[in-house]
């Protein structure tokens, strides 16, 4: 669709001062320089230590494959596995590409080559690094950054592209054609299309079912607090809580506001008020639901879309307004010239809005049915007996063929062997390795050297972690996690991984107060910090990335010790809860041996597996949950993969 303005190029060079506008970004050259600075900021963030570790691949590549259409998921997953073994090398390349683009935009002679590279690079990063803005997952929201900052980079690059003059310009352009954004490819049409398109998409996304839940807005904002500086984290929590359960009406208000902002410049001669309102709304998104792009967390890759929409608004302010006596709105002019195109586009938008708005929101958990296994907790306590299970008559089929409703959080079948000749390799097709979504990477396969038969047999014998070995705190059926729970869980994983990244070796962990609580002669060793465990119990807290109870290390055949997981223990002083829905679940191992007398300072002590050594008895561990730092089949929130898969994932992560 082409939006045209009457009077473009028809005004006298001497513009009436009353029809002049003030703009901070008056020229295309200023736009190019600012865009170059954004690329350099991204490059600087890409050089952060977090980006050179395997957690970068997990957080920014593999996680983007979740809930995508099959083809997109397959492509992103394979690229993630390709990059993962050499993430430091690839990340250096990624950062240097962005440096080259940014520097190129700062010099006139290299603007075009830099922008040409940026178009290809922006598409690649948008596809793989942002998962196409998560638009196809049903969980995208403009509040949290959809359709993705790098996508906006590409669109703004079109506006920054310097056009070669085809004729001598004797008349000063007016309206959007006189703005900095109206000087690039497509002239005034491009910024008008981008502006209206962005806000129209934002309106549709706000009305999606995941964004119309009572707590959607509140959770999206408070979920950004993890890993932020304390003052800002406190602000996000306090501000987010102000929305309470008003996510439904907030989503409608945001959708209506987005439509007003988006179509204002197409209907009114003075677009500046709508551009200003859009800039303020984008600033609200950036400060709240986008968490300032996470640039202060040590793991943010870009400032997110908020600042770019503000820049777009500034660049779209006209230098000269058209004469009111001859002006016609861009939408009216386009309708008169391309009626089919306009009517078709408007109809498509209306249909999209209606479909998003009428699609039912998933049923919310009630206090009586949410995580029904909780009802059996008082009887089950910590002794490993089975909790009460909800009836499964309404459940649909799960990965293992068992009936389930929404999510099946029951114990699930043991992993199976991949076949002969593979060094006892496991194929990862086991839901017991999955988190609450009960999703495993069906194509997960071990790519490292074959384990010796002796080590594989030892791992299978002592760490099978099958359905009789793992007991879930909460069992039965529950609803799909909400969009807010998914966002919060992603932040939880990111913050936890960032917090434990400094414990790259057992010696570093011991120096920080962690001590081994399982046999160190076994390839998988648990470490616990008694001071942190006691402090968490006294404070009645858990799942705090700044207070991680334990760590899990795995030894590769080469002797390298790899940090495989961060571990949280459930204190007896904490009422069991699931703040991330079924995505983060508590489980315990029931097939281990421990001291006959329990230690108050260290509730997790494993002396081996049955038959138990002298002086120990078979018992269950405390309830625990993991954040995996290596690519196990169930992802970073897997429940408890078999020990053989933990070692294999450690080998793949270490590249040995």
XYZ file of C-alpha atoms in Angstrom:
656
model
C 0.000 0.000 0.000
C 1.367 3.418 -0.956
C 0.474 6.434 1.129
C 0.922 9.666 -0.778
C 0.510 13.254 0.324
C -0.989 15.958 -1.773
C 1.375 18.792 -2.466
C 4.604 16.789 -2.252
C 7.156 18.781 -4.172
C 4.598 21.460 -5.092
C 5.346 24.020 -2.417
C 7.525 27.082 -2.763
C 11.020 26.834 -1.324
C 9.988 29.584 1.083
C 7.777 27.844 3.621
C 5.472 29.852 5.877
C 7.150 29.871 9.340
C 3.788 28.994 10.914
C 3.914 25.721 9.024
C 7.356 24.691 10.200
C 7.851 21.939 12.806
C 10.650 21.347 15.264
C 12.379 17.966 15.088
C 15.379 16.612 16.964
C 16.123 14.311 14.020
C 15.803 16.786 11.139
C 18.003 15.161 8.523
C 18.641 11.716 7.153
C 22.300 12.044 8.105
C 21.385 12.395 11.784
C 19.205 9.295 11.456
C 22.107 7.346 9.941
C 24.460 8.308 12.761
C 21.979 7.425 15.511
C 21.219 4.107 13.849
C 24.968 3.437 13.676
C 25.280 4.134 17.411
C 22.515 1.624 18.093
C 24.422 -1.031 16.151
C 27.588 -0.229 18.127
C 25.645 -0.534 21.391
C 24.445 -3.963 20.297
C 28.022 -4.936 19.458
C 29.183 -3.853 22.909
C 26.451 -5.934 24.542
C 27.449 -8.881 22.359
C 30.950 -8.762 23.852
C 29.619 -9.384 27.388
C 31.024 -12.536 29.058
C 27.570 -14.163 29.168
C 27.483 -14.282 25.370
C 30.622 -16.433 25.140
C 29.130 -19.293 27.168
C 26.779 -22.113 26.225
C 23.983 -20.297 28.058
C 23.926 -17.824 25.162
C 22.994 -20.615 22.752
C 20.349 -21.947 25.120
C 18.840 -18.550 25.906
C 18.935 -16.828 22.524
C 18.776 -19.664 20.009
C 17.332 -22.928 21.292
C 14.685 -21.257 23.455
C 13.364 -19.434 20.389
C 12.457 -22.772 18.816
C 9.870 -23.516 21.482
C 6.220 -23.447 20.325
C 7.195 -22.471 16.779
C 5.751 -24.126 13.662
C 7.590 -27.358 12.895
C 9.684 -26.024 10.014
C 10.817 -22.937 11.931
C 11.541 -24.984 15.058
C 13.618 -27.477 13.069
C 15.702 -24.743 11.409
C 16.386 -22.787 14.601
C 17.182 -25.918 16.608
C 19.698 -27.185 14.080
C 21.416 -23.819 13.842
C 21.566 -23.664 17.637
C 23.212 -27.075 17.805
C 25.633 -26.041 15.069
C 26.668 -22.864 16.910
C 26.690 -24.358 20.414
C 29.989 -26.307 20.372
C 31.951 -23.211 19.258
C 29.805 -20.456 20.724
C 32.762 -18.216 21.654
C 34.062 -18.146 18.091
C 30.641 -17.534 16.609
C 29.780 -14.854 19.144
C 32.976 -12.977 18.329
C 31.976 -13.067 14.668
C 28.468 -11.843 15.532
C 29.836 -8.924 17.523
C 32.352 -7.894 14.863
C 29.653 -7.860 12.171
C 27.679 -5.392 14.278
C 30.787 -3.283 14.867
C 31.337 -3.109 11.108
C 27.731 -2.053 10.474
C 27.824 0.580 13.208
C 31.135 2.079 12.143
C 30.072 2.018 8.497
C 27.011 4.130 9.253
C 29.137 6.820 10.894
C 30.918 7.679 7.626
C 29.101 8.949 4.546
C 31.088 6.887 2.037
C 30.316 3.588 3.745
C 26.659 4.143 4.620
C 25.292 2.158 1.679
C 27.533 -0.930 2.146
C 26.847 -0.889 5.887
C 23.092 -0.727 5.354
C 23.230 -3.451 2.696
C 24.978 -5.766 5.169
C 22.562 -4.752 7.931
C 19.521 -5.853 5.891
C 20.820 -9.422 5.578
C 22.146 -9.483 9.116
C 18.921 -8.104 10.582
C 16.863 -10.796 8.896
C 19.170 -13.558 10.139
C 19.184 -12.286 13.712
C 15.428 -11.734 13.624
C 14.845 -15.306 12.447
C 17.317 -17.148 14.665
C 18.067 -14.775 17.541
C 14.543 -13.439 18.042
C 12.503 -16.350 16.702
C 10.672 -14.076 14.242
C 9.646 -11.963 17.201
C 7.742 -15.021 18.568
C 4.821 -13.877 16.421
C 3.975 -17.444 15.387
C 3.990 -18.754 18.967
C 0.901 -16.867 20.127
C 2.843 -15.364 23.014
C 4.265 -12.214 21.390
C 3.382 -8.783 22.758
C 4.467 -5.255 21.910
C 4.716 -4.660 25.648
C 7.631 -7.085 25.823
C 9.218 -6.185 22.480
C 7.409 -7.784 19.534
C 8.013 -7.899 16.631
C 11.683 -7.644 17.659
C 14.180 -4.815 17.709
C 16.381 -6.081 14.898
C 13.336 -6.216 12.614
C 12.842 -2.504 13.282
C 16.560 -1.955 12.559
C 16.009 -3.345 9.066
C 12.962 -1.170 8.407
C 14.707 1.964 9.648
C 17.675 1.083 7.479
C 15.385 1.580 4.482
C 14.604 5.099 5.694
C 18.305 5.797 6.254
C 19.296 4.654 2.756
C 20.653 7.688 0.856
C 18.889 8.023 -2.487
C 20.705 9.425 -5.476
C 18.888 12.511 -6.823
C 17.216 11.767 -10.142
C 16.349 15.362 -10.915
C 17.151 18.811 -9.670
C 14.992 19.655 -6.689
C 13.634 23.184 -6.936
C 10.738 22.907 -4.513
C 10.893 22.016 -0.857
C 8.941 18.874 0.113
C 6.274 19.150 2.775
C 4.538 16.796 5.148
C 6.059 13.379 5.776
C 8.221 13.803 2.653
C 10.090 16.604 4.460
C 10.949 14.451 7.478
C 14.249 12.634 7.972
C 12.459 9.287 7.714
C 10.868 10.290 4.424
C 14.180 10.629 2.570
C 15.016 6.960 2.094
C 13.707 4.063 0.039
C 10.031 4.573 -0.697
C 10.034 8.204 0.347
C 7.190 9.243 2.655
C 5.401 5.927 2.090
C 7.934 3.870 4.060
C 7.694 5.599 7.468
C 3.901 5.816 7.193
C 3.649 2.104 6.390
C 6.097 1.122 9.128
C 4.410 3.312 11.740
C 0.863 2.198 11.000
C 1.971 -1.407 10.516
C 3.809 -1.583 13.825
C 0.934 -0.161 15.852
C -1.674 -2.236 14.012
C 0.330 -5.387 14.764
C 0.679 -4.245 18.389
C -3.109 -3.921 18.657
C -3.669 -7.432 17.275
C -1.061 -8.918 19.623
C -2.559 -7.198 22.674
C -5.866 -8.954 21.959
C -4.387 -12.447 21.662
C -5.642 -14.854 24.359
C -2.281 -15.052 26.129
C -2.261 -11.263 26.497
C -5.853 -10.975 27.732
C -5.470 -12.878 30.981
C -6.113 -11.038 34.270
C -2.442 -11.060 35.238
C -0.845 -10.736 31.801
C 0.279 -7.101 32.091
C 1.287 -7.353 35.744
C 3.326 -10.523 35.231
C 4.985 -9.207 32.077
C 6.302 -6.218 34.032
C 7.264 -7.915 37.292
C 8.859 -10.731 35.313
C 11.516 -8.340 34.056
C 12.835 -7.618 37.552
C 15.142 -10.643 37.781
C 18.797 -9.747 37.345
C 18.174 -5.994 37.313
C 19.825 -3.545 39.734
C 17.982 -3.599 43.064
C 16.381 -0.150 42.753
C 15.058 -0.823 39.262
C 13.992 -4.348 40.224
C 11.998 -2.900 43.124
C 10.377 -0.402 40.764
C 9.347 -3.113 38.296
C 7.815 -5.252 41.022
C 5.985 -2.333 42.600
C 4.798 -0.887 39.303
C 3.741 -4.247 37.913
C 1.746 -5.050 41.021
C -0.276 -1.873 40.484
C -1.991 -3.590 37.569
C -3.078 -6.447 39.834
C -5.577 -8.576 37.930
C -6.446 -5.828 35.424
C -4.712 -7.452 32.498
C -7.908 -7.806 30.469
C -8.968 -4.172 30.441
C -5.337 -3.062 30.177
C -4.911 -5.143 27.026
C -8.001 -3.573 25.467
C -6.868 -0.051 26.349
C -3.423 -0.709 24.890
C -4.951 -2.131 21.710
C -7.265 0.853 21.229
C -4.447 3.288 22.000
C -2.196 1.546 19.491
C -4.777 1.925 16.725
C -5.246 5.625 17.475
C -1.490 6.220 17.468
C -0.952 4.161 14.324
C -3.611 5.746 12.152
C -3.309 9.342 13.362
C -0.549 10.320 10.879
C -2.632 8.854 8.041
C -5.671 10.967 8.868
C -4.473 14.302 10.242
C -2.360 17.083 8.758
C -0.339 17.497 11.948
C 1.055 14.055 12.824
C 3.269 15.309 15.645
C 0.750 14.740 18.502
C 0.286 11.116 17.433
C 4.017 10.631 17.017
C 4.576 12.089 20.490
C 1.892 9.833 21.988
C 3.433 6.834 20.249
C 6.864 7.777 21.552
C 5.512 8.026 25.107
C 3.741 4.677 24.769
C 6.948 3.096 23.436
C 8.845 4.602 26.379
C 6.296 3.027 28.737
C 6.826 -0.354 27.080
C 10.594 0.035 27.303
C 10.748 1.027 30.957
C 8.220 -1.577 32.073
C 7.586 -4.702 30.013
C 10.929 -4.557 28.188
C 13.061 -3.962 31.270
C 15.229 -1.414 29.416
C 16.177 -4.266 27.120
C 18.010 -6.007 29.971
C 21.103 -3.948 29.199
C 21.963 -3.757 32.909
C 21.612 -7.489 33.560
C 24.837 -8.536 31.847
C 22.951 -10.700 29.357
C 20.927 -8.262 27.251
C 21.714 -8.256 23.537
C 20.028 -4.990 22.506
C 17.943 -2.164 23.982
C 14.723 -3.744 22.620
C 12.133 -2.014 20.438
C 11.174 0.901 22.695
C 14.071 3.256 21.857
C 13.781 2.437 18.140
C 10.100 3.372 18.008
C 10.967 6.606 19.820
C 13.681 7.272 17.216
C 11.193 6.502 14.437
C 8.714 8.986 15.917
C 11.378 11.704 16.079
C 12.522 11.014 12.533
C 8.952 11.199 11.207
C 8.259 14.734 12.453
C 7.789 16.864 9.299
C 10.099 19.817 8.803
C 7.327 21.645 6.912
C 3.575 21.106 7.123
C 1.433 21.156 3.962
C -0.963 23.999 3.190
C -4.293 23.248 4.943
C -6.282 24.640 2.017
C -4.966 22.020 -0.399
C -4.099 19.157 1.964
C -5.734 15.735 1.768
C -4.940 12.939 4.175
C -2.546 10.222 2.961
C -5.222 7.598 3.619
C -7.854 9.475 1.580
C -5.444 9.975 -1.326
C -4.423 6.336 -1.327
C -8.052 5.225 -1.137
C -8.868 7.291 -4.213
C -5.924 5.865 -6.162
C -5.777 2.267 -4.870
C -9.245 1.461 -3.458
C -8.865 -2.326 -3.667
C -5.548 -2.210 -1.835
C -6.847 0.025 0.946
C -10.114 -1.838 1.437
C -8.288 -5.175 1.412
C -5.732 -4.012 3.952
C -8.382 -2.518 6.223
C -10.475 -5.663 5.970
C -7.510 -7.841 6.831
C -6.774 -5.745 9.900
C -10.392 -5.864 11.083
C -10.552 -9.632 10.631
C -7.244 -10.066 12.500
C -8.494 -7.912 15.368
C -11.776 -9.814 15.565
C -10.128 -13.232 15.467
C -7.663 -12.246 18.182
C -10.374 -10.686 20.335
C -12.948 -13.480 20.141
C -10.562 -16.394 20.528
C -11.255 -17.679 24.043
C -8.715 -17.248 26.794
C -7.563 -20.516 28.324
C -9.384 -21.429 31.494
C -7.573 -20.095 34.527
C -6.637 -22.241 37.469
C -8.955 -22.051 40.446
C -7.793 -22.259 44.030
C -9.496 -25.631 44.378
C -8.038 -27.278 41.286
C -4.708 -25.567 40.651
C -1.949 -28.124 40.865
C -4.260 -30.668 42.462
C -1.337 -32.710 43.720
C -0.943 -30.059 46.415
C -3.907 -31.615 48.188
C -1.824 -34.680 48.898
C 1.226 -32.771 50.070
C 0.226 -32.669 53.716
C 0.034 -36.435 53.720
C 3.004 -36.994 51.460
C 5.243 -34.486 53.213
C 8.819 -35.192 52.180
C 8.752 -38.930 52.503
C 8.453 -39.792 48.843
C 4.973 -41.300 48.931
C 2.675 -40.552 46.071
C 0.547 -37.467 46.356
C -3.107 -37.266 45.449
C -3.668 -37.274 41.716
C -6.465 -35.468 39.913
C -8.873 -37.452 37.775
C -7.674 -37.616 34.177
C -10.950 -38.276 32.387
C -10.753 -34.944 30.592
C -7.076 -35.226 29.757
C -5.835 -35.407 26.193
C -3.024 -37.622 24.991
C 0.498 -36.733 26.064
C 3.890 -37.582 24.602
C 3.861 -40.987 26.239
C 0.290 -41.846 25.257
C -1.064 -41.288 28.753
C -4.198 -39.175 29.171
C -3.632 -35.658 30.410
C -5.362 -32.267 30.568
C -3.172 -29.425 29.446
C 0.010 -30.744 31.023
C 0.842 -34.126 32.450
C 3.108 -33.744 35.458
C 3.010 -37.369 36.546
C 6.101 -39.536 36.620
C 6.838 -40.657 33.088
C 8.616 -43.571 31.391
C 12.287 -44.203 31.561
C 14.624 -43.428 28.699
C 15.338 -46.188 26.233
C 18.618 -47.160 24.704
C 19.442 -45.979 21.204
C 20.610 -49.382 20.047
C 23.785 -51.418 19.775
C 27.095 -50.043 18.673
C 26.587 -46.564 20.118
C 28.493 -46.875 23.361
C 25.296 -47.107 25.465
C 24.161 -43.801 23.990
C 20.671 -42.592 24.937
C 18.340 -41.051 22.383
C 16.613 -38.489 24.572
C 13.074 -39.613 23.730
C 11.905 -39.565 27.326
C 9.395 -37.256 28.936
C 10.969 -37.828 32.364
C 13.706 -35.501 31.141
C 11.136 -32.817 30.389
C 9.929 -29.853 32.349
C 6.271 -29.024 32.865
C 5.567 -28.751 29.162
C 6.443 -32.448 28.844
C 8.303 -31.643 25.665
C 11.597 -33.203 24.768
C 13.739 -32.568 21.746
C 12.631 -35.521 19.672
C 15.762 -35.239 17.548
C 18.095 -34.909 20.528
C 21.101 -37.089 19.998
C 24.531 -37.406 21.504
C 27.261 -36.113 19.197
C 30.338 -36.699 21.345
C 32.696 -39.650 21.649
C 31.182 -42.934 22.794
C 31.319 -43.603 26.515
C 33.063 -46.728 27.654
C 30.777 -49.634 28.396
C 31.884 -49.622 32.045
C 31.042 -45.951 32.582
C 27.735 -46.219 30.737
C 26.708 -49.221 32.816
C 27.687 -47.408 36.015
C 25.611 -44.372 35.081
C 22.617 -46.507 34.119
C 22.832 -48.504 37.349
C 23.192 -45.564 39.740
C 21.353 -42.796 37.915
C 18.602 -44.304 35.823
C 16.125 -41.721 37.189
C 13.153 -43.668 35.860
C 9.490 -43.508 36.913
C 10.114 -45.429 40.133
C 13.137 -43.292 41.021
C 11.676 -39.781 40.721
C 8.694 -38.542 42.723
C 6.926 -35.331 41.769
C 5.765 -32.966 44.478
C 2.623 -32.195 42.481
C 1.060 -34.712 40.162
C -1.944 -35.005 37.921
C -3.163 -32.475 35.351
C -2.900 -28.735 35.147
C -3.461 -25.971 32.615
C -0.999 -24.776 30.021
C 1.354 -22.096 31.382
C 0.231 -18.560 30.706
C 2.226 -16.121 28.625
C 3.247 -14.328 31.822
C 4.495 -17.576 33.371
C 6.530 -18.314 30.252
C 8.097 -14.847 30.271
C 8.848 -15.058 33.990
C 10.313 -18.551 33.643
C 12.613 -17.371 30.848
C 13.832 -14.542 33.070
C 14.315 -17.007 35.936
C 16.477 -19.251 33.745
C 18.496 -16.323 32.475
C 19.092 -14.840 35.931
C 20.015 -18.194 37.453
C 22.446 -19.019 34.644
C 24.050 -15.618 34.999
C 24.391 -16.055 38.774
C 26.131 -19.464 38.613
C 28.304 -18.755 35.568
C 31.228 -17.852 37.844
C 31.309 -21.408 39.216
C 32.952 -22.917 36.175
C 34.820 -25.517 38.220
C 34.381 -27.360 41.521
C 37.302 -25.393 42.965
C 35.506 -22.120 42.268
C 32.363 -23.532 43.863
C 34.240 -24.736 46.950
C 35.904 -21.342 47.304
C 32.422 -19.795 47.385
C 31.245 -22.126 50.166
C 29.798 -25.061 48.242
C 30.744 -28.551 49.391
C 30.212 -31.960 47.728
C 27.294 -33.904 49.224
C 27.517 -36.985 46.991
C 30.421 -39.336 46.184
C 33.106 -37.490 44.237
C 34.237 -40.752 42.632
C 31.004 -40.849 40.641
C 30.822 -38.853 37.352
C 27.861 -36.716 38.555
C 28.449 -34.852 41.827
C 26.063 -32.645 43.823
C 27.372 -29.604 45.711
C 25.454 -27.643 48.362
C 26.231 -24.375 50.157
C 25.072 -24.922 53.786
C 25.181 -21.195 54.534
C 22.825 -20.369 51.679
C 20.544 -23.303 52.542
C 20.272 -22.108 56.150
C 19.712 -18.496 55.109
C 16.979 -19.498 52.667
C 15.265 -21.630 55.299
C 15.438 -18.809 57.856
C 14.073 -16.277 55.366
C 11.430 -18.656 54.024
C 12.519 -18.147 50.424
C 13.448 -20.219 47.433
C 13.979 -19.911 43.662
C 16.074 -16.802 44.275
C 18.827 -16.565 41.620
C 20.961 -14.618 44.076
C 20.768 -17.466 46.599
C 21.314 -20.712 44.691
C 21.388 -23.664 47.110
C 23.430 -26.112 45.084
C 25.314 -26.986 41.923
C 25.742 -30.156 39.882
C 29.014 -30.997 38.147
C 29.692 -33.803 35.666
C 33.073 -35.238 34.744
C 33.794 -35.913 31.077
C 36.005 -38.838 29.947
C 38.866 -36.349 29.495
C 38.660 -35.450 33.183
C 37.112 -32.013 32.715
C 34.561 -30.969 35.339
C 31.561 -29.224 33.732
C 28.912 -27.221 35.577
C 25.720 -28.942 34.455
C 23.016 -27.443 36.662
C 22.058 -24.919 39.300
C 19.938 -26.531 42.007
C 17.274 -25.114 44.330
C 16.137 -27.024 47.422
C 12.656 -26.567 48.881
C 13.051 -25.433 52.526
C 10.715 -26.956 55.084
C 9.769 -23.399 56.048
C 8.350 -22.643 52.593
C 4.812 -23.509 51.541
C 5.222 -25.266 48.204
C 4.216 -23.046 45.320
C 4.730 -22.915 41.580
C 5.211 -19.273 40.564
C 5.991 -20.318 36.991
C 3.091 -22.720 36.615
C 4.088 -26.200 35.521
C 7.266 -24.937 33.868
C 9.275 -25.224 37.094
C 8.468 -28.335 39.123
C 9.678 -29.802 42.390
C 10.817 -33.417 42.414
C 12.859 -35.719 44.619
C 14.995 -38.774 44.068
C 13.715 -41.794 45.994
C 16.429 -44.321 45.181
C 19.429 -42.932 47.078
C 21.176 -43.673 50.319
C 21.954 -41.097 52.984
C 23.218 -40.836 56.578
C 20.992 -42.523 59.154
C 20.900 -39.244 61.098
C 19.770 -36.208 59.102
C 21.943 -33.088 59.164
C 20.072 -29.909 60.019
C 22.643 -27.776 58.226
C 22.718 -29.888 55.075
C 19.432 -31.578 54.150
C 20.854 -33.132 50.961
C 23.441 -35.854 51.532
C 23.866 -38.799 49.177
C 26.201 -41.644 50.093
C 25.303 -43.849 47.148
C 22.493 -46.017 45.828
C 21.031 -49.265 47.228
C 22.360 -51.530 48.526
C 23.340 -48.779 50.943
C 26.808 -48.572 52.492
C 27.252 -49.268 56.178
C 26.021 -46.358 58.284
C 23.493 -45.149 55.715
C 19.911 -45.974 54.847
C 17.728 -45.690 51.776
C 15.844 -42.414 51.806
C 14.468 -39.679 49.601
C 16.205 -36.422 48.875
C 14.593 -33.081 49.678
C 12.435 -31.720 46.906
C 14.582 -29.921 44.354
C 14.393 -28.251 40.969
C 17.131 -27.611 38.442
C 18.195 -25.028 35.894
C 20.369 -26.978 33.486
C 23.446 -25.336 32.040
C 24.062 -28.058 29.465
C 21.812 -29.170 26.572
C 19.791 -31.997 28.118
C 16.829 -33.177 26.079
C 14.213 -31.502 28.250
C 15.752 -28.049 28.095
C 16.970 -25.835 30.945
C 13.996 -26.665 33.203
C 14.115 -30.446 32.760
C 13.016 -32.433 35.789
C 15.763 -35.048 36.181
C 17.370 -36.616 33.105
C 19.187 -39.919 33.536
C 22.752 -39.409 34.690
C 24.089 -40.804 31.421
C 22.388 -38.001 29.512
C 23.747 -35.418 31.960
C 27.279 -36.633 31.269
C 26.668 -36.750 27.522
C 25.269 -33.206 27.574
C 28.315 -32.073 29.558
C 30.612 -33.607 26.948
C 28.753 -31.831 24.131
C 28.802 -28.548 26.028
C 32.526 -28.798 26.710
C 33.311 -29.984 23.199
C 35.335 -32.906 24.516
